[in-house]
Every structure is written in C-alpha cells, then in structure tokens.
Amino acid sequence: FIPKYRRKVMYGKIGKEVGEILSTVCKITGVKLIKGGVCPNHVHLYVSIPPKMSISEVMSKLKGKSALMIFDRHPEYRDKYGRHFWARGYYAETIGQVNEETIKKYIEEQEECSRIEG
C-alpha cells in the first residue's frame, strides 16, 4: 500500500519508524508479520492473518492505527495529509501459487527499503 498521493515520505529515520509502527500494529491486532519493507513511497508486508479475520479488516486496522501513530509522532504530516496518511486501497495476494522463499526474496530485493522483521 502507499501513502496518500504516493509521496516519497518514508525514507531514513521516518521509514524505520513506520516499520516499527506497522510491526507494533500487527502485534496488537494479532497478525503475524513474517517480513516487510518500507520503501520511500510504498510498503510491502508478508503477513499471516488469523482465519477469523478478513483481509479488508486487517488492512483497515493496519492503515488506520498506523496513521494515528504516525501523526502522533509527526504532527507536521497531519497538516499535509489531513486525516489520512495512507491512500485508499491496497494490493493483496495469497501465496498459493508462489513459495514462501520467493516472496521473502522479492521483499529483500526492493531497493531503498527499510526492512521489517517479524
């Protein structure tokens, strides 16, 4: 998923903070973070979702709670983005057709991304 207007705002220290925030939100919501990457203008997450939760429910919680936490740490973003740090929508894929190592390798090979480990 991407920040609003696909702005390149998640780099350096801020990228690492966003990774920490997403990791925290995953723990709070009961989602297992396997691997992730925060790039300047998008995020990759490889997660395991409990069967009782839908993908849309998880994404709503991840994006909503993380946005609030980002705004708490960086009030200047609230002025730029209003109430929404993340853009609407996301891309989700199940791993049925691809093995786990392929997904991990893809996330690791993304340039300029801060790594998130579960």
PDB file of C-alpha atoms in Angstrom:
ATOM      1  CA  PHE A   1       0.000   0.000   0.000  1.00  0.00           C
ATOM      2  CA  ILE A   2       1.064   3.595  -0.497  1.00  0.00           C
ATOM      3  CA  PRO A   3       0.997   6.940   1.310  1.00  0.00           C
ATOM      4  CA  LYS A   4      -1.543   9.487   0.126  1.00  0.00           C
ATOM      5  CA  TYR A   5      -0.593  10.989  -3.248  1.00  0.00           C
ATOM      6  CA  ARG A   6       2.230   8.380  -3.389  1.00  0.00           C
ATOM      7  CA  ARG A   7       4.572  10.952  -1.897  1.00  0.00           C
ATOM      8  CA  LYS A   8       8.107   9.787  -1.102  1.00  0.00           C
ATOM      9  CA  VAL A   9       7.977  10.452   2.631  1.00  0.00           C
ATOM     10  CA  MET A  10       9.076   7.159   4.196  1.00  0.00           C
ATOM     11  CA  TYR A  11      12.863   7.304   3.979  1.00  0.00           C
ATOM     12  CA  GLY A  12      15.664   7.194   6.525  1.00  0.00           C
ATOM     13  CA  LYS A  13      14.588   7.591  10.141  1.00  0.00           C
ATOM     14  CA  ILE A  14      10.921   8.031   9.232  1.00  0.00           C
ATOM     15  CA  GLY A  15      10.936   4.840   7.160  1.00  0.00           C
ATOM     16  CA  LYS A  16      12.324   2.917  10.128  1.00  0.00           C
ATOM     17  CA  GLU A  17       9.694   4.468  12.422  1.00  0.00           C
ATOM     18  CA  VAL A  18       6.895   3.494  10.034  1.00  0.00           C
ATOM     19  CA  GLY A  19       8.286  -0.057  10.022  1.00  0.00           C
ATOM     20  CA  GLU A  20       8.313  -0.139  13.831  1.00  0.00           C
ATOM     21  CA  ILE A  21       4.765   1.231  13.941  1.00  0.00           C
ATOM     22  CA  LEU A  22       3.484  -1.360  11.451  1.00  0.00           C
ATOM     23  CA  SER A  23       5.195  -4.122  13.420  1.00  0.00           C
ATOM     24  CA  THR A  24       3.536  -2.878  16.623  1.00  0.00           C
ATOM     25  CA  VAL A  25       0.108  -2.662  14.993  1.00  0.00           C
ATOM     26  CA  CYS A  26       0.497  -6.214  13.661  1.00  0.00           C
ATOM     27  CA  LYS A  27       1.198  -7.468  17.192  1.00  0.00           C
ATOM     28  CA  ILE A  28      -1.752  -5.521  18.634  1.00  0.00           C
ATOM     29  CA  THR A  29      -4.174  -6.883  16.025  1.00  0.00           C
ATOM     30  CA  GLY A  30      -2.986 -10.494  16.212  1.00  0.00           C
ATOM     31  CA  VAL A  31      -1.412 -10.531  12.747  1.00  0.00           C
ATOM     32  CA  LYS A  32       1.905 -12.357  12.357  1.00  0.00           C
ATOM     33  CA  LEU A  33       4.408 -10.210  10.474  1.00  0.00           C
ATOM     34  CA  ILE A  34       6.728 -12.549   8.578  1.00  0.00           C
ATOM     35  CA  LYS A  35       8.652  -9.995   6.523  1.00  0.00           C
ATOM     36  CA  GLY A  36       8.191  -6.474   5.306  1.00  0.00           C
ATOM     37  CA  GLY A  37       9.783  -3.489   3.675  1.00  0.00           C
ATOM     38  CA  VAL A  38       9.060   0.221   3.915  1.00  0.00           C
ATOM     39  CA  CYS A  39      10.143   1.996   0.735  1.00  0.00           C
ATOM     40  CA  PRO A  40      10.019   5.794   0.277  1.00  0.00           C
ATOM     41  CA  ASN A  41       6.607   5.639  -1.448  1.00  0.00           C
ATOM     42  CA  HIS A  42       5.139   2.200  -0.671  1.00  0.00           C
ATOM     43  CA  VAL A  43       5.067  -0.695   1.790  1.00  0.00           C
ATOM     44  CA  HIS A  44       5.426  -4.456   1.289  1.00  0.00           C
ATOM     45  CA  LEU A  45       4.140  -6.751   4.038  1.00  0.00           C
ATOM     46  CA  TYR A  46       4.179 -10.532   4.139  1.00  0.00           C
ATOM     47  CA  VAL A  47       1.810 -11.478   6.938  1.00  0.00           C
ATOM     48  CA  SER A  48      -0.156 -14.405   8.277  1.00  0.00           C
ATOM     49  CA  ILE A  49      -3.732 -13.459   9.118  1.00  0.00           C
ATOM     50  CA  PRO A  50      -5.851 -15.423  11.604  1.00  0.00           C
ATOM     51  CA  PRO A  51      -8.708 -17.310   9.872  1.00  0.00           C
ATOM     52  CA  LYS A  52     -11.342 -15.327  11.778  1.00  0.00           C
ATOM     53  CA  MET A  53     -10.150 -12.038  10.229  1.00  0.00           C
ATOM     54  CA  SER A  54     -10.743 -10.831   6.679  1.00  0.00           C
ATOM     55  CA  ILE A  55      -8.051  -9.161   4.594  1.00  0.00           C
ATOM     56  CA  SER A  56     -10.076  -5.941   4.446  1.00  0.00           C
ATOM     57  CA  GLU A  57     -10.467  -5.923   8.247  1.00  0.00           C
ATOM     58  CA  VAL A  58      -6.720  -6.365   8.735  1.00  0.00           C
ATOM     59  CA  MET A  59      -5.838  -3.659   6.218  1.00  0.00           C
ATOM     60  CA  SER A  60      -8.321  -1.251   7.774  1.00  0.00           C
ATOM     61  CA  LYS A  61      -6.747  -1.777  11.202  1.00  0.00           C
ATOM     62  CA  LEU A  62      -3.161  -1.640   9.923  1.00  0.00           C
ATOM     63  CA  LYS A  63      -3.636   1.534   7.925  1.00  0.00           C
ATOM     64  CA  GLY A  64      -5.935   3.253  10.426  1.00  0.00           C
ATOM     65  CA  LYS A  65      -3.952   2.601  13.600  1.00  0.00           C
ATOM     66  CA  SER A  66      -0.583   3.177  11.958  1.00  0.00           C
ATOM     67  CA  ALA A  67      -1.751   6.528  10.539  1.00  0.00           C
ATOM     68  CA  LEU A  68      -2.794   7.695  14.015  1.00  0.00           C
ATOM     69  CA  MET A  69       0.555   6.617  15.460  1.00  0.00           C
ATOM     70  CA  ILE A  70       2.480   8.324  12.641  1.00  0.00           C
ATOM     71  CA  PHE A  71       0.520  11.552  13.197  1.00  0.00           C
ATOM     72  CA  ASP A  72       1.242  11.366  16.943  1.00  0.00           C
ATOM     73  CA  ARG A  73       4.983  11.145  16.273  1.00  0.00           C
ATOM     74  CA  HIS A  74       4.979  13.566  13.325  1.00  0.00           C
ATOM     75  CA  PRO A  75       2.235  16.205  13.664  1.00  0.00           C
ATOM     76  CA  GLU A  76       3.605  18.005  10.598  1.00  0.00           C
ATOM     77  CA  TYR A  77       2.210  15.184   8.433  1.00  0.00           C
ATOM     78  CA  ARG A  78      -1.289  15.849   9.739  1.00  0.00           C
ATOM     79  CA  ASP A  79      -1.082  19.315   8.140  1.00  0.00           C
ATOM     80  CA  LYS A  80      -0.016  17.822   4.797  1.00  0.00           C
ATOM     81  CA  TYR A  81      -2.382  14.851   4.707  1.00  0.00           C
ATOM     82  CA  GLY A  82      -5.382  15.876   6.773  1.00  0.00           C
ATOM     83  CA  ARG A  83      -6.791  12.801   8.480  1.00  0.00           C
ATOM     84  CA  HIS A  84      -5.419  10.250   6.016  1.00  0.00           C
ATOM     85  CA  PHE A  85      -1.750   9.277   5.813  1.00  0.00           C
ATOM     86  CA  TRP A  86      -2.379   6.283   3.539  1.00  0.00           C
ATOM     87  CA  ALA A  87      -4.043   6.327   0.121  1.00  0.00           C
ATOM     88  CA  ARG A  88      -7.243   4.374  -0.372  1.00  0.00           C
ATOM     89  CA  GLY A  89      -6.843   0.775  -1.456  1.00  0.00           C
ATOM     90  CA  TYR A  90      -4.144  -1.884  -1.291  1.00  0.00           C
ATOM     91  CA  TYR A  91      -2.966  -4.943  -3.184  1.00  0.00           C
ATOM     92  CA  ALA A  92      -3.230  -8.337  -1.507  1.00  0.00           C
ATOM     93  CA  GLU A  93      -2.261 -11.765  -2.803  1.00  0.00           C
ATOM     94  CA  THR A  94      -2.371 -15.210  -1.267  1.00  0.00           C
ATOM     95  CA  ILE A  95       0.755 -17.347  -1.543  1.00  0.00           C
ATOM     96  CA  GLY A  96      -0.912 -20.409  -3.019  1.00  0.00           C
ATOM     97  CA  GLN A  97       0.896 -20.210  -6.360  1.00  0.00           C
ATOM     98  CA  VAL A  98       4.250 -18.929  -5.082  1.00  0.00           C
ATOM     99  CA  ASN A  99       6.501 -20.366  -2.409  1.00  0.00           C
ATOM    100  CA  GLU A 100       7.439 -18.507   0.753  1.00  0.00           C
ATOM    101  CA  GLU A 101      11.100 -18.031  -0.192  1.00  0.00           C
ATOM    102  CA  THR A 102      10.147 -16.266  -3.437  1.00  0.00           C
ATOM    103  CA  ILE A 103       8.083 -13.718  -1.518  1.00  0.00           C
ATOM    104  CA  LYS A 104      10.807 -13.103   1.068  1.00  0.00           C
ATOM    105  CA  LYS A 105      13.401 -12.685  -1.685  1.00  0.00           C
ATOM    106  CA  TYR A 106      11.191 -10.207  -3.563  1.00  0.00           C
ATOM    107  CA  ILE A 107      10.788  -8.043  -0.445  1.00  0.00           C
ATOM    108  CA  GLU A 108      14.525  -8.211   0.337  1.00  0.00           C
ATOM    109  CA  GLU A 109      15.461  -7.154  -3.197  1.00  0.00           C
ATOM    110  CA  GLN A 110      13.466  -3.929  -3.090  1.00  0.00           C
ATOM    111  CA  GLU A 111      15.983  -1.092  -3.215  1.00  0.00           C
ATOM    112  CA  GLU A 112      15.935   1.777  -0.721  1.00  0.00           C
ATOM    113  CA  CYS A 113      13.571  -0.018   1.648  1.00  0.00           C
ATOM    114  CA  SER A 114      13.794  -0.257   5.428  1.00  0.00           C
ATOM    115  CA  ARG A 115      13.371  -3.894   6.448  1.00  0.00           C
ATOM    116  CA  ILE A 116      10.723  -5.082   8.892  1.00  0.00           C
ATOM    117  CA  GLU A 117      11.234  -8.453  10.514  1.00  0.00           C
ATOM    118  CA  GLY A 118       8.530 -10.373  12.338  1.00  0.00           C
TER     119      GLY A 118
END
